[in-house]
XYZ file of C-alpha atoms in Angstrom:
455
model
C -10.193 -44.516 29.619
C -8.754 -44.766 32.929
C -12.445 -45.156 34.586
C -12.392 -48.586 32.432
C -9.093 -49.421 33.067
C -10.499 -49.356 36.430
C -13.414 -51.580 35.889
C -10.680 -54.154 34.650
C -9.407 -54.510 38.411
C -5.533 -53.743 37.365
C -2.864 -52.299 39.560
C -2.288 -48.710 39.489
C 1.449 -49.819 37.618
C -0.308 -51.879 35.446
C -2.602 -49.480 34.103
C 0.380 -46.945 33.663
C 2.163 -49.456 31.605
C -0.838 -49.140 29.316
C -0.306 -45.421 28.609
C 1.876 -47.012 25.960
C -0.454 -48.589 23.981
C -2.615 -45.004 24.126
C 0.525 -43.796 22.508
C 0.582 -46.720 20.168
C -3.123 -45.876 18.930
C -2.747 -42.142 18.619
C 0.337 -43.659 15.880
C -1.922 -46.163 14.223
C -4.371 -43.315 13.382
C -1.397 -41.075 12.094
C -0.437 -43.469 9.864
C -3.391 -44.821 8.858
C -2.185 -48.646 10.117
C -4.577 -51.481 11.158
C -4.194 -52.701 14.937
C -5.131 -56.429 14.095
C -1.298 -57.548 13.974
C -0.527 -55.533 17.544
C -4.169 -56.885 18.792
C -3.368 -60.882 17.812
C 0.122 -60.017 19.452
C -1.447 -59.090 23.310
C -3.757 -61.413 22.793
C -0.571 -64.480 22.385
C 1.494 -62.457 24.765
C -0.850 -62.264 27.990
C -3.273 -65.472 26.718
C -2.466 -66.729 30.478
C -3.901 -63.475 32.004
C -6.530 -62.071 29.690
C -7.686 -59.418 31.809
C -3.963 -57.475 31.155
C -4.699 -58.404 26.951
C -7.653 -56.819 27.207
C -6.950 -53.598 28.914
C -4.215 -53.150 26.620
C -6.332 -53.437 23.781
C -8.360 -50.889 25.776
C -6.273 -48.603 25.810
C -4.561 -49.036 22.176
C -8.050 -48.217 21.013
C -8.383 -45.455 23.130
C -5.274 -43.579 21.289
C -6.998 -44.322 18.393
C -10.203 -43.313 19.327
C -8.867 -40.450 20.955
C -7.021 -38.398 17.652
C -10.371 -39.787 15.644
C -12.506 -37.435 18.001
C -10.211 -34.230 18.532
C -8.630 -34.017 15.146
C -5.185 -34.130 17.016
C -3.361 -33.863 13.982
C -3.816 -31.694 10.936
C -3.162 -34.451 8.372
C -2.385 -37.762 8.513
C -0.307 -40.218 6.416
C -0.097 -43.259 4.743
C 3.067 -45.469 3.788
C 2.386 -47.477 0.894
C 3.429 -51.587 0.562
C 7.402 -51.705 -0.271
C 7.897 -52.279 -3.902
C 9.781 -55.428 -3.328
C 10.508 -58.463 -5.657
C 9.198 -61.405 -4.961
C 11.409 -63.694 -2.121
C 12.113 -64.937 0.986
C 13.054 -61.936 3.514
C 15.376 -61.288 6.471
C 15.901 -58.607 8.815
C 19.967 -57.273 8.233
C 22.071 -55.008 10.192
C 25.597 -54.098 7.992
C 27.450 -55.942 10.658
C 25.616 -58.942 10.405
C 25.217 -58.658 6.291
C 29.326 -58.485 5.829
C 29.693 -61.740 8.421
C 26.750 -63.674 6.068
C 28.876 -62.516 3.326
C 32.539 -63.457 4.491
C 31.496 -67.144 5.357
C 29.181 -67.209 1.868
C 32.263 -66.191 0.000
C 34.436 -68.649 2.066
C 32.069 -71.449 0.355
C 32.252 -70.309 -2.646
C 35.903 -70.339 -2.782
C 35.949 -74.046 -0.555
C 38.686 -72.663 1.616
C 38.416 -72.496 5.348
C 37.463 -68.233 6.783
C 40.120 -67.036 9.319
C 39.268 -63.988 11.393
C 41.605 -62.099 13.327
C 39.921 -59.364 15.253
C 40.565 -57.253 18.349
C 37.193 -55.960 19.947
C 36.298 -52.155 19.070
C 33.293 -50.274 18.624
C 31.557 -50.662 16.100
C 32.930 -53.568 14.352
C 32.775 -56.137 17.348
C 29.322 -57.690 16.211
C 30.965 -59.221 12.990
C 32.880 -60.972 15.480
C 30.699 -61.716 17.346
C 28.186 -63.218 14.424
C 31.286 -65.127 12.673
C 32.259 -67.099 16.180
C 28.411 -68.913 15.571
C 29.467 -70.444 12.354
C 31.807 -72.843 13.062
C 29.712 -75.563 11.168
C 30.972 -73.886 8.136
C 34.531 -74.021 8.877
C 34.942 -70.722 10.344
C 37.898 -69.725 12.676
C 37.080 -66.790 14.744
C 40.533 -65.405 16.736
C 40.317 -62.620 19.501
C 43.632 -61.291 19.641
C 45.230 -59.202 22.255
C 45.604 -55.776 20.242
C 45.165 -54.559 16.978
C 48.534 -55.402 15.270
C 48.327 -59.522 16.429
C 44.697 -59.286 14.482
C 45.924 -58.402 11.204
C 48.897 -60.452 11.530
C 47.417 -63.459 12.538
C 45.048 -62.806 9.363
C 48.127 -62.581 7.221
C 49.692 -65.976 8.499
C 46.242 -67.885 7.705
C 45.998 -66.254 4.271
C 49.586 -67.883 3.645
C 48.892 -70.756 5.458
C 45.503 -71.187 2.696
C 42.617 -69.472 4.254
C 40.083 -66.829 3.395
C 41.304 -64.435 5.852
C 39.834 -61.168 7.340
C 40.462 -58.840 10.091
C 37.777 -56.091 11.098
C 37.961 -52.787 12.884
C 37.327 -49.230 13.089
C 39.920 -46.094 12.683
C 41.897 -46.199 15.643
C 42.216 -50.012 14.885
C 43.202 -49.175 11.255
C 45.590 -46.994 12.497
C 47.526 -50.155 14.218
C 47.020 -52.628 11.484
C 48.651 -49.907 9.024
C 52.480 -51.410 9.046
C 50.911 -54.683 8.508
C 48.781 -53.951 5.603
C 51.941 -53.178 4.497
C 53.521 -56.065 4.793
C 50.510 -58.080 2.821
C 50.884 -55.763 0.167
C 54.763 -56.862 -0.002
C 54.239 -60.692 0.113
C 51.135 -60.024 -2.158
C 48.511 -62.731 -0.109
C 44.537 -61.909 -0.645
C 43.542 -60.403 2.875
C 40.239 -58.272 3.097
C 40.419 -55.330 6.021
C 36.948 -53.980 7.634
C 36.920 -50.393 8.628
C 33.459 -49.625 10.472
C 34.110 -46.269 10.679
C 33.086 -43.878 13.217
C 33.599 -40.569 14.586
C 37.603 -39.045 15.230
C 40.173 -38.582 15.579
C 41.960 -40.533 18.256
C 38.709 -42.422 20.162
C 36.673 -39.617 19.090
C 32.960 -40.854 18.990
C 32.651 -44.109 19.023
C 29.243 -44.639 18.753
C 28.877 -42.030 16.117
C 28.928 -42.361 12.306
C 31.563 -40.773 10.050
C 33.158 -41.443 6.507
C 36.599 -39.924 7.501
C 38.657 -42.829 7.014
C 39.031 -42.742 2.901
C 42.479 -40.868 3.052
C 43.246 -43.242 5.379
C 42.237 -46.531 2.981
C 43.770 -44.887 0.132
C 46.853 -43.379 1.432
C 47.635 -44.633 5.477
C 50.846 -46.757 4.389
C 54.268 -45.952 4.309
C 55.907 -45.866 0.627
C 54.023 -46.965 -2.511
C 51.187 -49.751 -1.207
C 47.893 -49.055 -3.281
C 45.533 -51.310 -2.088
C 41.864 -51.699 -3.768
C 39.486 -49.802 -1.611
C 35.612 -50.732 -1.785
C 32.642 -49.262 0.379
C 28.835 -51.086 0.667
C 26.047 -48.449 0.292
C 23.055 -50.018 2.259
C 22.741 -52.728 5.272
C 21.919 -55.164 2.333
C 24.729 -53.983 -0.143
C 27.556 -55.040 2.829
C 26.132 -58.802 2.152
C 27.418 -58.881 -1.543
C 30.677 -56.220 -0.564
C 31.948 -58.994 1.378
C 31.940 -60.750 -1.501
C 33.077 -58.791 -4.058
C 36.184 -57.788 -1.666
C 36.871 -61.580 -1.034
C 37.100 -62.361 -4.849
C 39.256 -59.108 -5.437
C 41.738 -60.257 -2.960
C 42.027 -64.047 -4.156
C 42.432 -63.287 -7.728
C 44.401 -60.364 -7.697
C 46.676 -62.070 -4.763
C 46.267 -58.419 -2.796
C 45.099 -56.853 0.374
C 41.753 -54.874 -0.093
C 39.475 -52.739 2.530
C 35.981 -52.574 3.050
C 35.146 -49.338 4.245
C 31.483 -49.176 5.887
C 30.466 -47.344 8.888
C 28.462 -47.011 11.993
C 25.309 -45.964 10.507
C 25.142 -49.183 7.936
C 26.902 -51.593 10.620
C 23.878 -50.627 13.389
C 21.059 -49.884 10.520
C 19.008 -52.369 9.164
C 16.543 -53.560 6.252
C 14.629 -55.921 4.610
C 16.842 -58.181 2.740
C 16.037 -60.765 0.109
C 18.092 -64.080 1.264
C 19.557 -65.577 -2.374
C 19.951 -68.803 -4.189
C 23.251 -69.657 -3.742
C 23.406 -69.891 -7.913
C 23.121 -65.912 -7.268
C 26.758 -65.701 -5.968
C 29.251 -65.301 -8.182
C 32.128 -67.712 -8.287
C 35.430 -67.322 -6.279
C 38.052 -69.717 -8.595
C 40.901 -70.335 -6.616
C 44.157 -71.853 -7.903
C 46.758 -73.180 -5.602
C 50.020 -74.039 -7.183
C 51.322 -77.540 -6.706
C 53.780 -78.089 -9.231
C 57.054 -77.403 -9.126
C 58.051 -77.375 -12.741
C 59.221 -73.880 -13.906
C 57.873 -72.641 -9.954
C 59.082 -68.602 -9.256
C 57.302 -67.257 -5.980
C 56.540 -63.765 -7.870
C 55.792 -64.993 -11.475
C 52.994 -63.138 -12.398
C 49.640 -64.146 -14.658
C 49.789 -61.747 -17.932
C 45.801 -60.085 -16.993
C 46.325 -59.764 -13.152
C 50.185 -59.726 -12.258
C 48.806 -61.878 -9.214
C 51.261 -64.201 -8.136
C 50.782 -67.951 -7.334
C 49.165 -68.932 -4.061
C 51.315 -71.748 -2.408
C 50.128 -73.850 1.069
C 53.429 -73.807 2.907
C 54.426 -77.795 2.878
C 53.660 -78.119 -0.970
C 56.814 -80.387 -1.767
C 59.224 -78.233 -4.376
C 57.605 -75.301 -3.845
C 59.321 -73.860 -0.658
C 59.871 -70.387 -1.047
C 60.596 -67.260 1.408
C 58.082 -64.668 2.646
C 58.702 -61.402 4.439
C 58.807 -57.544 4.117
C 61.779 -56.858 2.458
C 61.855 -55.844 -1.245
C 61.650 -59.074 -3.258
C 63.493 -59.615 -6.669
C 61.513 -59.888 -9.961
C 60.344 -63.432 -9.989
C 62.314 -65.215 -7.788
C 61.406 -63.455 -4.335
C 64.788 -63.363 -2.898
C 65.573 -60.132 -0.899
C 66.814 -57.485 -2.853
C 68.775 -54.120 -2.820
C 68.973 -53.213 -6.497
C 67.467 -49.943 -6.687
C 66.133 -50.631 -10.451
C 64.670 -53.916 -9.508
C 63.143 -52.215 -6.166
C 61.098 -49.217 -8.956
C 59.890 -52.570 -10.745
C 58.189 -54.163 -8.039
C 57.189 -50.800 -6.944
C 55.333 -50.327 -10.287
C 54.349 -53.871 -10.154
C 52.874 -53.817 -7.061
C 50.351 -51.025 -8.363
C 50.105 -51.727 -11.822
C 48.104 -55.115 -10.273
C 46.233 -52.782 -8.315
C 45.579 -50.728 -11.597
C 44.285 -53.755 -13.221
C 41.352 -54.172 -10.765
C 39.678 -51.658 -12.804
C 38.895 -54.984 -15.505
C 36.435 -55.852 -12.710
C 34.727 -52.416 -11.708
C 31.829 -52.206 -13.873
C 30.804 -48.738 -15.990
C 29.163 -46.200 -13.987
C 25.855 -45.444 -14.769
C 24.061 -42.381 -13.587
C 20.704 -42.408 -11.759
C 18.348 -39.455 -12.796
C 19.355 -37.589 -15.724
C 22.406 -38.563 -17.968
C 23.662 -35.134 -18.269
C 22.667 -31.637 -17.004
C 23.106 -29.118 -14.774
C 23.879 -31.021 -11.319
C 25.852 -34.394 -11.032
C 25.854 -35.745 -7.138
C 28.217 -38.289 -6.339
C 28.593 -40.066 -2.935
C 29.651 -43.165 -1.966
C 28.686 -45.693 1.374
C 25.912 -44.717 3.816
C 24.766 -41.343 2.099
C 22.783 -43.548 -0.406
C 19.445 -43.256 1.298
C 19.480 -39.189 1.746
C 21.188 -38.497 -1.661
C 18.937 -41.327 -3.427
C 15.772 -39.407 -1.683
C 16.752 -36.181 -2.115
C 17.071 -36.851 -6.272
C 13.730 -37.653 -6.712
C 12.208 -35.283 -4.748
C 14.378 -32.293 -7.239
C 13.952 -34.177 -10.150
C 10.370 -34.000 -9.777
C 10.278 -29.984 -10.009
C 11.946 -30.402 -13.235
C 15.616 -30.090 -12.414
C 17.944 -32.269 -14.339
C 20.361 -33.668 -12.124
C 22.419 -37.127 -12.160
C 23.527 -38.933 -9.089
C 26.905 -41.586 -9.384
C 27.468 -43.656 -6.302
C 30.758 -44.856 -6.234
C 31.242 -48.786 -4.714
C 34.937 -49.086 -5.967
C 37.250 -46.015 -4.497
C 40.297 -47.450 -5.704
C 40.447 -48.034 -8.853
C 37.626 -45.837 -10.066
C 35.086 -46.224 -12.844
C 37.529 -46.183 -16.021
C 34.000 -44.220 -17.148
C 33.947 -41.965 -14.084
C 35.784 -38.897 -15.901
C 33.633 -38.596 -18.702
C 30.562 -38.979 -16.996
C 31.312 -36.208 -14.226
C 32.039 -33.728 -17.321
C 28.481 -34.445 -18.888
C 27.603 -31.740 -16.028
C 27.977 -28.066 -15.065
C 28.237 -28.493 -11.630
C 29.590 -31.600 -9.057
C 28.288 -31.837 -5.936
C 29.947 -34.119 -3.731
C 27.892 -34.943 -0.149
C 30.179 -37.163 2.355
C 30.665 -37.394 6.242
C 34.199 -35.684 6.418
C 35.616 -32.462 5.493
C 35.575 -33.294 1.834
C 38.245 -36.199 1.355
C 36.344 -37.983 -1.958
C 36.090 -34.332 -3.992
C 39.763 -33.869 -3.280
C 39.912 -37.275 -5.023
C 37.730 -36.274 -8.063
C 39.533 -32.774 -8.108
C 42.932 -34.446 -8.300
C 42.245 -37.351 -10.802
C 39.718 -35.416 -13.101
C 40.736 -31.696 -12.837
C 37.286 -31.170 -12.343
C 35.375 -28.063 -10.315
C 33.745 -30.697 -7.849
C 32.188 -28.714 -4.883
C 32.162 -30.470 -1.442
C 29.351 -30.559 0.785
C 30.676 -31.694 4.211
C 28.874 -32.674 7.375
C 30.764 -34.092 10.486
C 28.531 -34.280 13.493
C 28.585 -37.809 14.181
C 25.147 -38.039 12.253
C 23.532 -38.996 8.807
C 22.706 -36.535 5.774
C 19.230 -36.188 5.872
C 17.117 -35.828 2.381
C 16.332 -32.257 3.669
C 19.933 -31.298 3.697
């Protein structure tokens, strides 16, 4: 190969740059691929110097030629066409999925998408996505820290805005007083956690589910919040959305909890109709008649949604316990257990919106897996592969961590055994353990990496 190279009249670099495309070959004949796409690509790439085209065409069929001759590898393989439906196609990361899906939902709802985001690794490139769609109305704010993010969220989610702040766990960790505070004045407010390896700065770059306790239980006092977690690069797009319409309707703070491995992984993604997103309603009050700050709709308990300025419907905001209905400050300790109950009994009510769980593989048996976020892929794989030998196991992957499945509990006891896979020490089977008295098993792995289907 080199003696043609030669014969070419390239450079001794230039002819060590096309070791690559040997390398290249030798894959094509593993897998069993065509070289006409790579082959039209050199051609484009180097059409004003021909001479490099074709030497790297050389040696690309070199490789090939190469593992056809020795028998370089014992087998080869073959990876069949995707079984996709029919559609127009995009490449998605996670990151750039939940910033589609933030300014979709924004439309949807016709209000205006505030972000208020400090820079951290790795939930920067939402922020970084959202600042190129100003067209649609979008406000993108880099604040100095952490705790002027969220709060400058907060203040355009009562000043009438979709608003969103993103970050990762030692971000969360600052924003914690103030996802407090939304949960007092009750405004809709959705909260990214890319999470990644900890504690403190831990790994940054490393993938981790350790932040559920966190989502769930990271506030001082009684502040449920509705917790929901995307299980694919694709599945952050319509997340997004789902979160959004939580927090509007149910007038309430909720968190997205992805992580490192979606945000930076990517797939395939059908684009869809816009008639495939579901509606955002959004009510703002405007009259006055009868007006009480926290009078609460009978199926939600939100409370109305005021833009500040609304003549007769001036009213006072803040983090001090509010009294039933009128939203005064108040010290009465029955009147504080209300709005403590209240508060979660709204959050409680989510569960109208979280659809049945319905378990992939086997409706009952001996094995139930359930997961939630990025350990879709491995656990997804990984049931196939056992259910093909015959063994009859179920898998449940959970989207909506607070408020479960009303279902959940009576599926998980169609099975002898729970097997719970997650990126942490085991903080969702404490979870299933405490709700559902159930003998759930952990199977933790925190190494900064993926499950694989192996494991």
């Amino acid at each position: 190969t080199r003696a043609a190279l030669k014969e070419t009249g390239l450079d001794a670099k230039s002819m060590d740059r096309c070791k690559n495309f040997f390398a290249l070959g030798m894959c094509y004949w593993l897998y069993n691929r065509s070289m006409d796409s790579t082959e039209r690509w050199l051609d484009d790439k180097f059409k004003a110097k021909p001479v490099l085209a074709e030497a790297n065409k050389l040696a690309l069929k070199a490789g090939y030629a190469y593992c056809d001759a020795t028998e370089a590898f014992q087998v080869r393989f073959e990876v069949p066409p995707a079984r996709l439906a029919p559609g127009v196609y995009r490449n998605l990361s996670g990151n750039n999925a939940l910033a589609l899906g933030f300014v979709a939902a924004a439309q949807k709802a016709g209000l205006p998408l505030f972000q208020g985001s400090y820079p951290i690794t790795p939930a920067s490139d939402i922020l970084h996505d959202l600042s190129t769609y100003k067209e649609f109305g979008v406000v993108t704010f880099q604040a100095e820290d952490e705790i002027a993010a969220i709060t400058s969220a907060i203040g355009a989610a009562y000043a009438g805005s979709l608003a969103i702040t993103t970050t990762s766990g030692p971000g969360m960790a600052l924003k914690t007083e103030a996802i407090g505070l939304a949960t007092m004045v009750e405004l809709p407010l959705v909260v990214v956690d890319i999470q990644r390896g900890g504690p403190s700065t831990g790994l940054p770059t490393k993938t981790e589910q350790a932040d559920l306790f966190q989502a769930l239980f990271g506030r001082n006092s009684e502040a449920p919040v509705p917790v929901l977690a995307p299980s694919s690069p694709g599945d952050c797009f319509w997340v997004a959305l789902e979160a959004s319409r939580i927090a509007v309707k149910y007038m309430v703070p909720v968190i997205v909890l992805s992580d490192g491995y979606l945000a930076n992984g990517a797939e395939p993604w059908r684009v869809p109709s816009v008639d495939e997103l579901p509606e955002i309603p959004v009510r703002f009050r405007t009259d006055p008649a009868g007006f009480r700050p926290y009078a609460r709709e009978a199926h939600t308990l939100a409370r109305p949604w005021v833009v500040p300025g609304t003549p007769g419907l001036e009213h006072r905001v803040g983090g001090l316990e509010k009294q039933d209905g009128s939203g005064n400050i108040s010290y009465d300790p029955l009147n504080h257990e209300r709005m403590v109950s209240l508060r979660a009994a709204k959050v409680d009510a989510v569960v109208a919106d979280v659809p049945d769980v319905v378990p992939a593989g086997d409706p009952d048996g001996d094995l139930l897996l359930v997961g939630w976020g990025s350990t879709y892929g491995a656990i997804t794989a990984a049931l196939g592969a056992q259910r093909a030998k015959g063994r009859r196991i179920g898998h449940v992957h959970l989207r909506y961590l607070n408020p479960l499945p009303k279902n959940l509990g009576e599926v998980v006891r169609r099975y002898r055994r729970v097997l719970v896979p997650e990126l942490n020490l085991g903080q969702l089977v404490f979870v299933l353990r405490a709700k559902y008295l159930v003998d759930a098993v952990g199977y933790p792995k925190v190494q900064g990496k993926p499950f694989m289907q192996s494991e």
